[in-house]
PDB file of C-alpha atoms and ligand atoms in Angstrom:
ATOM      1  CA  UNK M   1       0.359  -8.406 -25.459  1.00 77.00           C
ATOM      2  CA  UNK M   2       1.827  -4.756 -24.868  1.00 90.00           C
ATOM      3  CA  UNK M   3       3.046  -2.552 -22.005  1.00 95.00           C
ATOM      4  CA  UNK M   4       0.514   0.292 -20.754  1.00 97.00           C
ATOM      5  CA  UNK M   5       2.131   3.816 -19.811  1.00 96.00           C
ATOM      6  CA  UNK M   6       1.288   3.712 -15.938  1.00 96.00           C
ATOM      7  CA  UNK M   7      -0.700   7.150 -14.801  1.00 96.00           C
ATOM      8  CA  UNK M   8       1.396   8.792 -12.075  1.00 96.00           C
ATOM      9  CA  UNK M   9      -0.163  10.627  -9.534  1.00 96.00           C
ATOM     10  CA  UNK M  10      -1.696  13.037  -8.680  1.00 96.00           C
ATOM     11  CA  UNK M  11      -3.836  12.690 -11.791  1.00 97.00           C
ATOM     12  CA  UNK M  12      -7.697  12.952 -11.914  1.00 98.00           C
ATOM     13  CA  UNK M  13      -8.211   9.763 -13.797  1.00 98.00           C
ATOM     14  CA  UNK M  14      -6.664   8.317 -10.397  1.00 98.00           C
ATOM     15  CA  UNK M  15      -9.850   9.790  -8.453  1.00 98.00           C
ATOM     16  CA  UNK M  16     -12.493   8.509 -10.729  1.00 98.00           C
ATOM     17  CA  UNK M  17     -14.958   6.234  -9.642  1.00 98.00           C
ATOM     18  CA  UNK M  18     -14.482   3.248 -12.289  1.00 98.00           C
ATOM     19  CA  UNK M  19     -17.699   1.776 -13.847  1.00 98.00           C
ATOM     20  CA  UNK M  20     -18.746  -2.166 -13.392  1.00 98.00           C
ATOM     21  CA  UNK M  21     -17.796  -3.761 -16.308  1.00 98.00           C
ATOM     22  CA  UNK M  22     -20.941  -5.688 -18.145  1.00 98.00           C
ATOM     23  CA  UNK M  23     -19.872  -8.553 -19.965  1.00 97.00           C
ATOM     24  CA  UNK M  24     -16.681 -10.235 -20.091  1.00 98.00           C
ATOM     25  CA  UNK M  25     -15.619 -10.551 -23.779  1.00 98.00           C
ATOM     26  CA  UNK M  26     -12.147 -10.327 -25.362  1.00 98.00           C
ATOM     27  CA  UNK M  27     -11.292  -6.794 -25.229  1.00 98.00           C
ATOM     28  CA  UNK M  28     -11.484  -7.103 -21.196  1.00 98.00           C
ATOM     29  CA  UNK M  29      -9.258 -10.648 -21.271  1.00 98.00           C
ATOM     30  CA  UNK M  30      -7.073  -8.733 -23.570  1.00 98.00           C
ATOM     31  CA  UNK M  31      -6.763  -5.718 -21.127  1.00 98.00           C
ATOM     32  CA  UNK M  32      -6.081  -8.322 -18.317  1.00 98.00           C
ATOM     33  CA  UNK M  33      -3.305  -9.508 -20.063  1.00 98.00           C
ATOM     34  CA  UNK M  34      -1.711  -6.136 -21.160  1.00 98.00           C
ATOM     35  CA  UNK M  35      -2.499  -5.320 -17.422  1.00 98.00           C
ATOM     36  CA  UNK M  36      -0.253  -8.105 -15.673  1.00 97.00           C
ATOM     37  CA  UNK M  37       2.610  -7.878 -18.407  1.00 97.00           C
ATOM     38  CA  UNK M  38       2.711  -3.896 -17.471  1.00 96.00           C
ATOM     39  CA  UNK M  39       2.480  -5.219 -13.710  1.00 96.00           C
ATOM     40  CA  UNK M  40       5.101  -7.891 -13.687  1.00 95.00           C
ATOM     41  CA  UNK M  41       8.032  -5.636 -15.801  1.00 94.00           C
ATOM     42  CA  UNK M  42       7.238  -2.537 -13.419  1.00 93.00           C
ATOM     43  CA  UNK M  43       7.951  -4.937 -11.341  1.00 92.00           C
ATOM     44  CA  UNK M  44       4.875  -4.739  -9.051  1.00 94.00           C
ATOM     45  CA  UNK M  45       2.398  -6.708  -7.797  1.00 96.00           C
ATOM     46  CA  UNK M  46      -1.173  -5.248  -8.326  1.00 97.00           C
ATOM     47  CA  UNK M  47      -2.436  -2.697 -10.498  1.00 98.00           C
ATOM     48  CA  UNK M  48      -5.916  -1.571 -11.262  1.00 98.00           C
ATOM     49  CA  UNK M  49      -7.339  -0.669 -14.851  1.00 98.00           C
ATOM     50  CA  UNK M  50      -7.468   3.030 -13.876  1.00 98.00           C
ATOM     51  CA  UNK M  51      -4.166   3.132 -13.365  1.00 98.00           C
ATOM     52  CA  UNK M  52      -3.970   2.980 -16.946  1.00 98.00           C
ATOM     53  CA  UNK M  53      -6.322   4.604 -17.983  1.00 98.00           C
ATOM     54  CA  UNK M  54      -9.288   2.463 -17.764  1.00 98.00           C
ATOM     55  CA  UNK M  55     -12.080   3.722 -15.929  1.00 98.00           C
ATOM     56  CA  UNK M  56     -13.201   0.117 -15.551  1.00 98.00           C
ATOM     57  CA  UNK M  57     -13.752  -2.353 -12.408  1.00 98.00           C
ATOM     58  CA  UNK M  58     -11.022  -4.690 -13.211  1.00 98.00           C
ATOM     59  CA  UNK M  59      -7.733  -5.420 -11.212  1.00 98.00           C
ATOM     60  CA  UNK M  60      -4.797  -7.964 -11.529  1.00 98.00           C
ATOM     61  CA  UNK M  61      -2.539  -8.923  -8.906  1.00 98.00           C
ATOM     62  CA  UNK M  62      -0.006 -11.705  -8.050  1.00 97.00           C
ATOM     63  CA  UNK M  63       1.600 -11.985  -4.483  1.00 96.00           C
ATOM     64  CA  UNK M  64       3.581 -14.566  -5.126  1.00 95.00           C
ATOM     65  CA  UNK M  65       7.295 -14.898  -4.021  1.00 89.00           C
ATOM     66  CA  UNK M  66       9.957 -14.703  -7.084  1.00 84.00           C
ATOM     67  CA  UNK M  67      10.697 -18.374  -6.271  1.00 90.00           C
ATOM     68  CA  UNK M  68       7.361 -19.655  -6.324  1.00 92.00           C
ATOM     69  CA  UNK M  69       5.610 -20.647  -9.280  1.00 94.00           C
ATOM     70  CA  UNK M  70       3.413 -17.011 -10.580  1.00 94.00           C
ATOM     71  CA  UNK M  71      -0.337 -16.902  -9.265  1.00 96.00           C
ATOM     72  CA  UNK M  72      -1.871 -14.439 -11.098  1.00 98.00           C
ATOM     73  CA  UNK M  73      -5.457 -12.847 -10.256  1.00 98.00           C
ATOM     74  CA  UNK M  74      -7.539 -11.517 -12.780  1.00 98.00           C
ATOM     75  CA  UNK M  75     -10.597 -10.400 -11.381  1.00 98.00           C
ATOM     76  CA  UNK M  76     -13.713  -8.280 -12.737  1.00 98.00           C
ATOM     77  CA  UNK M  77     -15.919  -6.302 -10.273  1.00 98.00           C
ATOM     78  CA  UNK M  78     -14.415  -7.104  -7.563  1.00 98.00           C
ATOM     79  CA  UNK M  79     -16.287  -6.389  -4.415  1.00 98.00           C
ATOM     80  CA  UNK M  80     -15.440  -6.965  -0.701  1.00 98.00           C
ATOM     81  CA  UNK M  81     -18.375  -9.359   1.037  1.00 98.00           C
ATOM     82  CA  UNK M  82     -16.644  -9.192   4.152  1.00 98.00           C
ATOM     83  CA  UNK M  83     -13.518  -8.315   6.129  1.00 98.00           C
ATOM     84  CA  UNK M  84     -12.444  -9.088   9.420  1.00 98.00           C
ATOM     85  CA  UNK M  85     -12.110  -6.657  12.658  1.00 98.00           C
ATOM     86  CA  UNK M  86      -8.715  -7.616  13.179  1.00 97.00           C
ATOM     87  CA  UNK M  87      -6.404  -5.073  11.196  1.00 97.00           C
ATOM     88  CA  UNK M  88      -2.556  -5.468   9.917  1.00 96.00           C
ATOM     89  CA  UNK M  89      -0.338  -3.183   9.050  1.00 96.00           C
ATOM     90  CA  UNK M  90       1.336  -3.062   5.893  1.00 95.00           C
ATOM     91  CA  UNK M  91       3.768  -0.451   4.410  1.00 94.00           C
ATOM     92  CA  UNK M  92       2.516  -0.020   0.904  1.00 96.00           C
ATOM     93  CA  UNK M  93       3.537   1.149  -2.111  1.00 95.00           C
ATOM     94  CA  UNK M  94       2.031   1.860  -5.351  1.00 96.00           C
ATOM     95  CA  UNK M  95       2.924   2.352  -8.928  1.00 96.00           C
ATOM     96  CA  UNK M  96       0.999   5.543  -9.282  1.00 96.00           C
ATOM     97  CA  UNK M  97       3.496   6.799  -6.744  1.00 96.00           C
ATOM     98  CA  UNK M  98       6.695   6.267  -7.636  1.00 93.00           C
ATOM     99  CA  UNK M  99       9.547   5.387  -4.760  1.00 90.00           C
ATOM    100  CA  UNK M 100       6.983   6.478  -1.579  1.00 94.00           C
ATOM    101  CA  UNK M 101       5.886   4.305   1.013  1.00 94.00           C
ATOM    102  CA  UNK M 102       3.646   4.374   4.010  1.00 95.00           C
ATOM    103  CA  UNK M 103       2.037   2.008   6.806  1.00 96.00           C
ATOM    104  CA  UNK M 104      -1.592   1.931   6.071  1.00 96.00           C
ATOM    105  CA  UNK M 105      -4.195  -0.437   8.287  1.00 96.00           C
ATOM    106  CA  UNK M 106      -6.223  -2.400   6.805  1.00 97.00           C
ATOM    107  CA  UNK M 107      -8.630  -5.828   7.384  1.00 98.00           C
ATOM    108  CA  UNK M 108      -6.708  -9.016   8.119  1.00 98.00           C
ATOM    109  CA  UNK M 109      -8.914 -10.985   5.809  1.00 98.00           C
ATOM    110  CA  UNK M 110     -11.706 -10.608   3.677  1.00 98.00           C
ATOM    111  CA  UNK M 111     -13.874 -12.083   1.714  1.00 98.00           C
ATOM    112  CA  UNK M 112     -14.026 -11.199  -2.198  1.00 98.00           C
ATOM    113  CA  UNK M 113     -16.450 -11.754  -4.537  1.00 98.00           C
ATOM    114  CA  UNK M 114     -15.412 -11.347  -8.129  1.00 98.00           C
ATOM    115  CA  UNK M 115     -15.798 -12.401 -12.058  1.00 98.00           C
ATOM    116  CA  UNK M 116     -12.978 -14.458 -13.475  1.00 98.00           C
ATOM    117  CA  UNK M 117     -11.703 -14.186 -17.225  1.00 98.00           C
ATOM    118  CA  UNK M 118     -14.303 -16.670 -18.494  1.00 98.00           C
ATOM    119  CA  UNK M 119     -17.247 -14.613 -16.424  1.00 98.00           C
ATOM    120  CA  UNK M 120     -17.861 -17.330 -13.890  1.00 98.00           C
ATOM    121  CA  UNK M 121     -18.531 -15.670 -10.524  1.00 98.00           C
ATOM    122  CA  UNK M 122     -16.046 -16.671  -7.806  1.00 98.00           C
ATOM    123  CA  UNK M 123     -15.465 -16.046  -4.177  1.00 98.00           C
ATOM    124  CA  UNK M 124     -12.344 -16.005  -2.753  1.00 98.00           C
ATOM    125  CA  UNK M 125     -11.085 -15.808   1.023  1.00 98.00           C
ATOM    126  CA  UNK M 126      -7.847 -13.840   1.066  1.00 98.00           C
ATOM    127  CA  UNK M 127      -5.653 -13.203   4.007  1.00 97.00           C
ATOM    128  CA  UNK M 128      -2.235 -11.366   4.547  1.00 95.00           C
ATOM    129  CA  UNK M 129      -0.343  -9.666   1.745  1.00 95.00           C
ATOM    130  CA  UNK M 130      -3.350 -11.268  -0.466  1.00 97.00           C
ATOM    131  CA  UNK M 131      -5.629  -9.559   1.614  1.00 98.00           C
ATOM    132  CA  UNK M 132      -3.954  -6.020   1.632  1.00 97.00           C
ATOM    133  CA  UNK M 133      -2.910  -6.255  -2.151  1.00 97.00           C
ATOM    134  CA  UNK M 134      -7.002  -7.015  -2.674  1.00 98.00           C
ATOM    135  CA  UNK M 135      -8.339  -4.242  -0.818  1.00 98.00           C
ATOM    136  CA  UNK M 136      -5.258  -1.606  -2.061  1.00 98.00           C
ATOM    137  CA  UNK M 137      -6.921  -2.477  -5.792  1.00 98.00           C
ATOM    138  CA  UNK M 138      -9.879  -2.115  -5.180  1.00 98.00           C
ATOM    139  CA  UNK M 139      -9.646   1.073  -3.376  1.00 98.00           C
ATOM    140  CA  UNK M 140      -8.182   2.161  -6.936  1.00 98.00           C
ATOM    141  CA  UNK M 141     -11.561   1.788  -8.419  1.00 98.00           C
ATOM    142  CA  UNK M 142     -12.962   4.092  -6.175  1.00 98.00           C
ATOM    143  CA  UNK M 143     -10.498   6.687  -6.847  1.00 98.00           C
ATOM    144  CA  UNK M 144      -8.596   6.030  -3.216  1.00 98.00           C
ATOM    145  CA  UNK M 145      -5.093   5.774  -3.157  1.00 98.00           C
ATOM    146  CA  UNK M 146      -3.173   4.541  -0.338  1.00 97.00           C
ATOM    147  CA  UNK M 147      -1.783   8.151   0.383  1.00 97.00           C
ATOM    148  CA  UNK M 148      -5.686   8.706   1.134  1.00 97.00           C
ATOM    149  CA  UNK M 149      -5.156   6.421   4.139  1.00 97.00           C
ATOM    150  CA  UNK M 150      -2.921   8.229   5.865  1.00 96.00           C
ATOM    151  CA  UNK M 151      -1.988  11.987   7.403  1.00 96.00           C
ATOM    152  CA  UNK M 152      -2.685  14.901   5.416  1.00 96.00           C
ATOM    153  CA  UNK M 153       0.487  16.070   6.001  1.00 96.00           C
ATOM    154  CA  UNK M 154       2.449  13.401   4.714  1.00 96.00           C
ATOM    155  CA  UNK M 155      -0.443  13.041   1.828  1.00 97.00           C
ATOM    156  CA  UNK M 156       0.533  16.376   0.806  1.00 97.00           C
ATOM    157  CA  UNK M 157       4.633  16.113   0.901  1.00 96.00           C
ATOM    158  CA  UNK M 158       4.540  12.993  -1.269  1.00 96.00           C
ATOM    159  CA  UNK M 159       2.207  14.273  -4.247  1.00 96.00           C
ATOM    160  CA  UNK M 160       4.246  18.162  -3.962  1.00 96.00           C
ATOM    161  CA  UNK M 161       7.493  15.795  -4.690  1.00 95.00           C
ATOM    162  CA  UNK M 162       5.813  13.492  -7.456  1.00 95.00           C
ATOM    163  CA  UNK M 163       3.986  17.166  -9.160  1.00 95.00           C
ATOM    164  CA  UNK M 164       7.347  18.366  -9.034  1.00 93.00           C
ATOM    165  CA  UNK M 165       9.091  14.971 -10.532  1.00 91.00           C
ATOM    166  CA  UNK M 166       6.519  14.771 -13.144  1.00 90.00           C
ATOM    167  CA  UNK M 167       7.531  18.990 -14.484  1.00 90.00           C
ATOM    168  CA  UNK M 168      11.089  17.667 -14.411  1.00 88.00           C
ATOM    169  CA  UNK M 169      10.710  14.951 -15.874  1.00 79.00           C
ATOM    170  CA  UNK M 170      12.531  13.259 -13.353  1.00 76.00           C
ATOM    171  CA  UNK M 171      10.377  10.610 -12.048  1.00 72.00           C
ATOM    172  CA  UNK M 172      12.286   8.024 -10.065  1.00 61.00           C
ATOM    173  CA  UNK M 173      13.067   4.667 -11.274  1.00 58.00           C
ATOM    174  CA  UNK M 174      14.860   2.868  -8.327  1.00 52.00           C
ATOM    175  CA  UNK M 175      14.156  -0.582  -7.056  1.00 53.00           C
ATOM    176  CA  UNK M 176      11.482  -0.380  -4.891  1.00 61.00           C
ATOM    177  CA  UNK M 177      12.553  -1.944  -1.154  1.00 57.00           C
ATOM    178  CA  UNK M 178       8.826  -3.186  -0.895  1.00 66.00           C
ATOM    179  CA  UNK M 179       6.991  -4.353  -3.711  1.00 73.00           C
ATOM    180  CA  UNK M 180       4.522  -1.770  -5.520  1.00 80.00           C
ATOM    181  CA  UNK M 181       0.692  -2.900  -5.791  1.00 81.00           C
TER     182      UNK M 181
HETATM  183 NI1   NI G   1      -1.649   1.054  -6.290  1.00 86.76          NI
END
């Protein structure tokens, strides 16, 4: 297994549209892996293949609490099959943005339909921080960001400060208050 550099935004390989993926064979179980070892020592507790680099329909999560046992996700074309009216509110983060955070409303629950690591297809009904950790991924393979969910204004003061970090070279690496998905 190895870490993946984590793309930072804004970057256009964040607002790429990633393709299904066709069959799952050992390179994409091998990418799944690389993809929760990058996601567990950021720490965080999503991240989608474009986020390193992989225009591919493939996220990995884990929502667990650190003293629960780990419940990782692997999941391949992941597609929402339904969601409920009711929304919650959730102030996310994201490891393509470094240190920002913002409410964003989303679905209580939904209903995803995905591809496990052995191919089988699986449907899964997900609800809270499962829920909003779900949708925040997949949003990633449709080149949305959280940022995308909320003012312009703010939009545009967080990715000025993380274009400016990036020329400096001084990205931020503080513990995140919230966890980064
Ligand atoms: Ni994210």
């Amino acid at each position: 297994m190895s870490l993946l550099p984590i793309i930072v935004a804004p970057d256009p390989r964040l607002k790429k549209i990633a393709t299904p993926v066709k069959q799952v064979d050992d390179a994409v179980r091998r990418l799944m892996e690389d993809m929760l070892e990058t996601m567990y020592q950021a720490p965080g507790i999503g991240l989608a293949a474009p986020q390193v680099g992989v225009s591919k329909r493939i996220i990995v999560l884990d929502v667990s609490r650190d003293e629960e046992p780990a419940a990782p996700y692997r999941m391949v074309n992941p597609e929402v099959t339904a969601a409920s009216d009711d929304v919650t509110v959730y102030e996310e983060g994201c490891l393509s943005l470094p240190s920002h955070y913002s409410e964003v409303e989303r679905p209580s629950w939904i209903t995803v339909s995905y591809l496990d690591e052995t191919g089988m297809s699986r449907t899964l009904e997900a609800e809270g921080m499962l829920a909003t950790c779900i949708q925040h991924e997949i949003d990633h393979l449709d080149g949305v960001l959280f940022v995308d969910h909320i003012s312009r204004v703010k939009r545009s003061m967080i990715l000025r400060k993380l274009t400016k970090a990036k020329k400096t070279g001084c990205l931020p690496d503080v513990p995140s208050p919230t966890p980064a998905l």
